[in-house]
XYZ file of C-alpha atoms in Angstrom:
462
model
C 118.459 148.747 57.593
C 115.573 149.565 56.044
C 115.354 151.602 52.419
C 113.028 152.990 50.081
C 113.541 153.602 46.388
C 111.108 155.729 44.364
C 112.034 153.408 41.552
C 114.017 150.440 41.359
C 115.175 147.893 38.529
C 113.676 144.606 40.056
C 114.067 140.951 37.861
C 110.616 141.634 36.102
C 111.241 145.326 35.222
C 111.331 148.891 36.863
C 108.922 149.075 39.910
C 108.032 152.066 42.037
C 107.896 153.058 45.775
C 110.094 149.918 46.632
C 111.050 149.358 50.396
C 114.316 147.387 50.690
C 115.141 145.590 54.356
C 118.510 144.522 54.692
C 120.013 142.262 57.712
C 122.929 142.878 59.631
C 124.971 140.392 57.471
C 123.923 142.586 54.174
C 121.254 140.157 52.966
C 118.251 141.552 51.242
C 115.272 139.973 53.593
C 112.307 141.799 51.851
C 111.637 143.504 48.751
C 108.084 145.216 48.850
C 106.603 146.987 45.886
C 104.382 150.133 45.858
C 104.784 151.188 49.477
C 105.034 154.702 50.927
C 108.007 155.548 52.624
C 108.566 153.910 56.316
C 109.246 156.545 58.895
C 112.311 154.367 59.749
C 113.746 153.914 56.062
C 116.313 155.835 54.331
C 115.149 157.456 51.176
C 117.766 156.561 48.099
C 118.243 159.942 45.970
C 117.722 158.228 42.894
C 116.985 155.104 40.539
C 118.392 151.642 41.968
C 119.586 149.020 39.952
C 121.712 145.841 41.110
C 125.314 146.147 41.534
C 127.515 144.942 38.271
C 130.265 142.653 39.101
C 133.714 143.253 37.135
C 134.575 139.497 36.535
C 137.703 139.874 34.964
C 140.490 141.914 36.602
C 144.370 142.211 36.132
C 145.019 144.836 38.660
C 148.360 145.708 38.178
C 147.729 146.577 34.556
C 145.963 149.834 35.768
C 149.648 150.864 36.226
C 150.540 150.644 32.869
C 147.337 151.699 31.053
C 147.845 154.059 28.170
C 151.504 153.657 28.176
C 151.537 150.925 24.914
C 149.619 153.335 22.680
C 152.408 153.647 20.022
C 153.539 151.213 17.401
C 156.631 149.451 18.400
C 156.660 146.744 15.465
C 155.239 146.731 11.855
C 152.479 144.256 12.999
C 151.698 145.514 16.625
C 149.208 143.444 18.181
C 148.557 141.140 21.617
C 151.960 139.715 21.582
C 153.975 142.774 21.258
C 151.526 144.586 23.501
C 152.600 141.464 25.985
C 156.100 141.892 26.276
C 155.367 145.644 27.769
C 152.989 144.141 30.025
C 156.211 141.669 31.380
C 158.435 144.547 31.805
C 155.553 145.629 34.454
C 154.955 142.583 35.734
C 158.981 142.051 36.380
C 158.889 145.052 38.407
C 155.891 146.081 40.943
C 156.693 144.585 44.778
C 153.571 143.561 46.756
C 153.278 146.970 48.404
C 152.669 148.613 45.020
C 150.268 145.777 44.376
C 148.356 146.316 47.001
C 148.364 150.420 46.467
C 147.514 149.868 42.840
C 144.581 147.514 43.605
C 143.007 150.005 46.047
C 142.754 152.753 43.788
C 141.292 150.462 41.346
C 138.807 148.906 43.300
C 137.732 152.571 44.299
C 137.605 153.457 40.590
C 135.309 150.468 40.424
C 132.784 151.195 42.734
C 132.659 154.712 41.804
C 131.704 153.427 38.224
C 129.091 150.932 39.171
C 130.760 147.710 39.744
C 130.659 146.371 43.084
C 132.364 143.250 42.946
C 135.425 141.915 41.138
C 137.100 138.462 39.713
C 140.819 139.177 40.353
C 142.490 136.365 37.831
C 145.680 137.137 39.702
C 149.199 135.573 38.347
C 151.840 137.342 39.775
C 152.599 135.085 42.748
C 156.449 135.250 43.293
C 159.593 137.479 43.638
C 161.252 139.291 40.545
C 163.295 136.160 40.792
C 160.337 133.323 40.575
C 161.221 132.559 44.494
C 157.691 132.187 46.346
C 157.074 135.159 49.133
C 156.963 133.936 52.984
C 154.135 133.763 53.411
C 153.916 132.287 49.447
C 150.347 134.257 48.907
C 151.491 137.558 49.859
C 150.191 139.068 46.443
C 147.217 137.773 47.340
C 147.026 139.023 50.887
C 147.835 142.244 49.212
C 144.856 142.226 46.849
C 142.416 141.263 49.418
C 143.575 143.596 51.909
C 142.675 146.238 48.885
C 139.521 144.823 48.784
C 138.411 144.718 52.669
C 139.684 148.300 52.407
C 137.839 149.729 49.692
C 134.644 147.647 50.305
C 133.904 146.264 47.002
C 133.543 142.405 47.102
C 136.269 140.238 45.533
C 136.502 136.789 44.297
C 140.071 135.866 44.293
C 141.153 133.620 41.386
C 144.768 132.551 41.889
C 146.277 131.130 38.576
C 147.602 128.072 37.860
C 150.393 128.691 35.583
C 152.953 126.175 34.027
C 154.121 126.634 30.945
C 154.955 129.317 28.156
C 152.930 127.593 25.010
C 151.335 124.410 23.921
C 152.542 121.205 24.683
C 154.759 121.920 27.760
C 156.757 124.737 26.071
C 159.283 125.733 29.226
C 158.218 129.175 30.530
C 160.173 132.386 29.825
C 162.228 134.191 32.094
C 159.360 136.863 31.539
C 156.611 134.346 33.302
C 158.778 133.039 35.935
C 156.904 135.341 38.612
C 153.834 133.375 37.708
C 154.771 129.745 38.100
C 153.353 126.837 40.186
C 153.598 123.301 39.872
C 150.484 121.460 40.929
C 151.897 120.723 45.054
C 152.746 124.319 45.598
C 149.446 125.445 44.047
C 147.466 123.045 46.047
C 148.999 124.674 49.393
C 148.800 128.074 47.767
C 144.823 127.623 47.590
C 144.474 125.692 50.702
C 146.160 128.823 52.707
C 143.850 131.150 50.918
C 140.744 129.321 51.814
C 141.506 128.910 55.429
C 142.117 132.836 55.237
C 138.900 133.720 53.763
C 136.339 130.822 55.748
C 133.804 132.957 56.776
C 134.414 136.256 55.553
C 131.064 137.992 53.729
C 132.716 139.827 50.768
C 135.438 137.524 49.654
C 135.821 134.310 48.297
C 137.521 131.867 46.578
C 137.572 130.489 43.168
C 140.756 129.371 41.003
C 142.010 130.136 37.228
C 143.754 128.221 34.672
C 145.968 130.895 32.630
C 144.863 129.350 29.682
C 145.521 126.145 27.718
C 148.983 127.348 26.402
C 150.201 127.630 30.059
C 148.426 124.364 31.818
C 147.829 120.527 30.246
C 145.106 118.070 30.848
C 146.849 116.670 34.252
C 147.137 119.997 35.790
C 143.540 121.115 35.057
C 142.771 117.862 36.734
C 144.984 118.251 39.422
C 143.623 121.863 39.986
C 139.835 120.809 40.256
C 140.715 118.137 42.704
C 142.735 120.560 44.902
C 139.918 123.044 44.649
C 136.974 120.766 44.849
C 138.312 119.063 48.079
C 138.208 122.839 49.528
C 134.944 124.178 47.897
C 133.258 121.999 45.045
C 130.950 125.126 44.372
C 133.815 127.796 43.414
C 133.717 129.503 40.592
C 136.711 128.595 37.965
C 137.813 130.742 35.074
C 140.241 130.375 32.392
C 141.353 132.642 29.261
C 140.487 130.892 25.944
C 140.428 131.777 22.138
C 141.127 135.352 22.580
C 143.528 135.145 19.914
C 143.742 133.856 16.119
C 147.449 132.786 16.765
C 146.165 130.896 19.902
C 143.511 129.005 17.921
C 146.018 127.778 15.188
C 148.923 126.711 17.739
C 146.255 124.916 19.429
C 144.769 123.137 16.248
C 148.667 122.500 15.134
C 149.000 120.739 18.374
C 145.804 118.837 19.134
C 144.139 118.812 16.137
C 141.050 120.711 17.847
C 140.378 124.606 18.384
C 140.622 125.706 22.101
C 137.189 125.251 23.051
C 136.556 121.694 21.608
C 139.795 120.517 23.709
C 138.665 122.245 26.787
C 134.948 120.502 26.438
C 136.909 117.266 25.697
C 139.308 117.332 28.588
C 137.558 119.230 31.439
C 133.965 119.472 32.905
C 132.745 122.628 32.145
C 129.879 123.610 33.599
C 127.744 126.727 34.920
C 130.900 126.907 37.396
C 132.947 127.959 34.524
C 133.989 131.313 33.216
C 135.386 131.114 29.757
C 137.278 134.626 29.520
C 137.034 136.542 26.048
C 136.159 133.219 23.584
C 136.409 135.541 20.923
C 137.311 133.350 18.144
C 134.505 130.485 17.873
C 133.036 128.173 15.431
C 129.460 127.473 15.443
C 129.689 124.035 17.133
C 131.627 125.985 19.703
C 129.033 128.901 20.436
C 126.432 125.942 20.856
C 128.591 124.003 23.182
C 129.602 127.384 25.541
C 125.692 128.553 25.129
C 124.202 124.703 26.085
C 127.034 124.319 29.344
C 125.598 126.780 31.449
C 129.063 128.479 31.595
C 129.587 132.214 31.672
C 131.371 133.872 28.987
C 133.707 136.733 30.241
C 133.685 139.665 27.259
C 136.067 142.485 27.939
C 135.382 144.826 24.978
C 137.527 147.730 26.184
C 140.910 145.392 26.438
C 139.558 143.380 23.310
C 139.231 146.462 21.149
C 142.823 148.055 22.519
C 144.493 144.575 21.751
C 142.961 144.400 18.479
C 141.517 141.022 19.388
C 138.269 140.968 17.377
C 134.597 140.959 17.942
C 132.953 138.022 20.280
C 130.030 136.292 18.359
C 126.905 138.005 21.046
C 123.924 137.548 18.747
C 124.867 133.950 17.489
C 125.746 133.250 21.095
C 122.386 134.323 22.261
C 120.395 132.935 20.044
C 121.847 129.613 20.524
C 120.302 126.757 22.717
C 120.813 127.098 26.131
C 120.770 129.770 29.019
C 123.843 131.614 27.137
C 125.298 133.519 30.205
C 127.806 136.211 29.864
C 129.327 139.085 31.774
C 131.755 141.762 31.565
C 135.216 142.715 32.883
C 137.577 145.176 32.122
C 140.703 142.965 32.363
C 143.514 145.291 31.590
C 141.921 148.218 32.887
C 142.559 150.647 29.572
C 139.129 152.286 30.875
C 137.225 151.417 34.138
C 133.588 152.111 33.599
C 130.849 149.611 33.454
C 128.778 151.813 31.163
C 131.846 151.782 28.774
C 132.492 148.177 28.405
C 128.180 147.708 27.823
C 128.172 150.347 25.305
C 131.445 149.263 23.357
C 129.853 145.731 23.419
C 126.939 146.603 21.737
C 128.909 149.099 19.454
C 131.217 146.397 18.353
C 127.994 144.266 17.351
C 126.501 147.154 15.447
C 129.730 147.900 13.587
C 130.157 144.008 12.642
C 126.356 143.655 11.487
C 125.757 147.307 10.260
C 122.652 147.304 12.332
C 121.573 148.934 15.583
C 119.927 147.461 18.492
C 121.686 144.189 17.916
C 121.541 143.316 21.506
C 118.083 143.985 22.249
C 115.456 141.421 21.828
C 111.843 140.892 20.999
C 110.915 140.314 25.190
C 113.355 143.372 25.926
C 113.541 145.971 23.403
C 115.731 148.203 25.512
C 119.236 147.636 24.452
C 120.471 149.146 27.847
C 118.349 146.860 30.115
C 119.052 143.694 27.938
C 122.844 144.646 28.206
C 122.476 145.481 31.880
C 120.625 142.733 33.513
C 122.692 140.198 31.385
C 125.727 141.255 32.450
C 124.427 141.566 36.029
C 123.180 138.047 36.492
C 125.904 136.479 34.506
C 128.454 138.340 36.782
C 126.830 136.910 39.968
C 127.519 133.507 38.616
C 131.065 133.919 37.577
C 131.867 135.465 41.065
C 129.949 132.636 42.407
C 128.301 135.352 44.777
C 124.378 135.683 45.037
C 124.076 139.182 43.047
C 123.030 140.997 40.433
C 119.047 140.701 41.192
C 117.367 142.761 44.027
C 115.780 139.784 45.055
C 115.259 138.461 48.964
C 118.029 136.397 49.715
C 120.591 138.108 47.652
C 123.265 140.365 48.661
C 122.456 143.839 49.351
C 124.607 145.105 46.173
C 123.146 147.913 44.388
C 124.025 151.374 42.532
C 121.940 154.754 43.061
C 121.844 156.606 39.790
C 121.730 160.407 39.767
C 118.357 161.800 39.087
C 119.881 165.044 37.961
C 122.321 164.282 36.138
C 121.948 165.950 32.516
C 122.153 162.206 30.914
C 119.121 161.241 33.111
C 117.268 164.210 33.810
C 113.616 163.695 32.919
C 114.076 159.647 32.207
C 111.535 157.022 33.375
C 111.789 153.223 33.474
C 114.320 151.615 30.585
C 115.485 155.071 29.516
C 117.393 155.382 32.561
C 119.644 152.756 31.782
C 119.489 153.543 27.696
C 120.704 156.823 28.649
C 123.293 156.036 31.307
C 124.935 153.373 29.261
C 124.928 155.381 25.840
C 124.961 158.887 27.424
C 126.143 159.516 31.146
C 129.082 156.775 31.706
C 130.294 156.819 35.417
C 129.345 160.237 36.161
C 125.784 159.087 36.480
C 126.921 156.867 39.386
C 125.658 158.614 42.895
C 125.706 155.643 45.656
C 126.943 152.546 45.676
C 126.583 149.678 48.452
C 128.147 146.515 48.927
C 126.568 143.910 51.403
C 124.397 146.155 53.059
C 127.350 148.926 53.605
C 127.737 152.315 51.711
C 131.033 152.594 49.809
C 129.978 155.230 47.509
C 128.033 158.258 48.587
C 127.211 161.112 46.322
C 129.977 160.169 43.967
C 132.947 160.068 46.420
C 134.638 157.370 48.209
C 136.147 157.865 51.868
C 139.710 156.715 51.410
C 139.596 157.796 47.788
C 142.295 160.845 48.054
C 144.734 158.954 50.241
C 144.699 155.801 48.120
C 145.420 158.042 44.936
C 148.129 159.595 46.531
C 149.526 156.079 47.311
C 148.845 154.971 43.607
C 150.391 158.283 42.322
C 153.877 157.132 44.279
C 153.690 153.938 42.620
C 153.531 155.308 39.352
C 156.195 157.569 40.120
C 158.523 154.807 41.247
C 157.639 152.237 38.391
C 158.462 155.025 36.061
C 161.805 155.863 37.763
C 162.937 152.320 37.858
C 161.478 151.942 34.357
C 165.468 151.742 33.146
């Protein structure tokens, strides 16, 4: 399993004539520069870049993308959008969940994502009763990932309350709920199922500080640590100004302040959104080693606000970050990165905001930051073409009009700001090809199943 790339993005920058050796387990065992193409190597037909992780996904929401673009309230916001989302969440079945996820994961692969962190809280049947087995919804997501070949970090969500201070959950949230004992059983069952798999691993998520308390955070971490003390931990936090205000009224602390005071936040953690931060919180996250999951298309769609990316990157510490497509209003790795930079340009009224003195290319600054942070958030050694990492990579089409005649950093600049997902030619995950010449082998079958789900949900919309 040997491959030859005439141009590949390595940690130190672009390199020519690179031989990539991959073992039977899908791990890179050799990266050699300045080589002739070996006789036994497959010649890769374009620019090779590490695969990108989509670190925040609610798969079922792909089925409703585009159906909330109307004004239903004089002050339309995340909270009115959430009411519509709950309607979909109240109806979707396990089989439908699997069909939506299967099509979504193919879309992700074709867009340049090689891995996904599935932030999964739709656990039970429509009445809130656990399925038999209790992880039926989780199993559907895992099967969808296995069928399509995307790497998945499954993050079953612990969800107990509707608001700060232990407010009782609403009817719209009854499919989401667990107590600590039931949640620990779910984690243990999923851990057993995933033991020994190469493209899937288990983490956990706390939905938000609205949905859990300090006891549940401690208990959830204890249950996870008993299984895997290195597993990733994700949480929604500080997405909305109303959430920040409610947290202050309840506790006297802002959400990130409260989290750092009550949980051992470190490099295992991924803080999703973290949109509304003060300077002290920016510094806390940057120094902690945690990853911030920025979801530009969803944050724009919901009117959340701008993540303070420039202050975060300038703060002392690793300042790790990654991207996610969240509600899947769009599924395009280049689109998320472009929106992140454009949001900062609008905020600061400057160009090239997220480039740096050491890396003046905006495209490479964005891509390498998201790739490295994405691997960390998934708990998967990926996002880099180095010995020991997973053989996850994307081949960009050199004859696409956006990339024609490009070299080096101009390839990433042009893909992200001009070409988008159509530039993706081939995608490999764990040493296995999943997309060739822009096509996935299962996409027609998966699309037909997805279409049947859409038609069924529309017919049953009431």
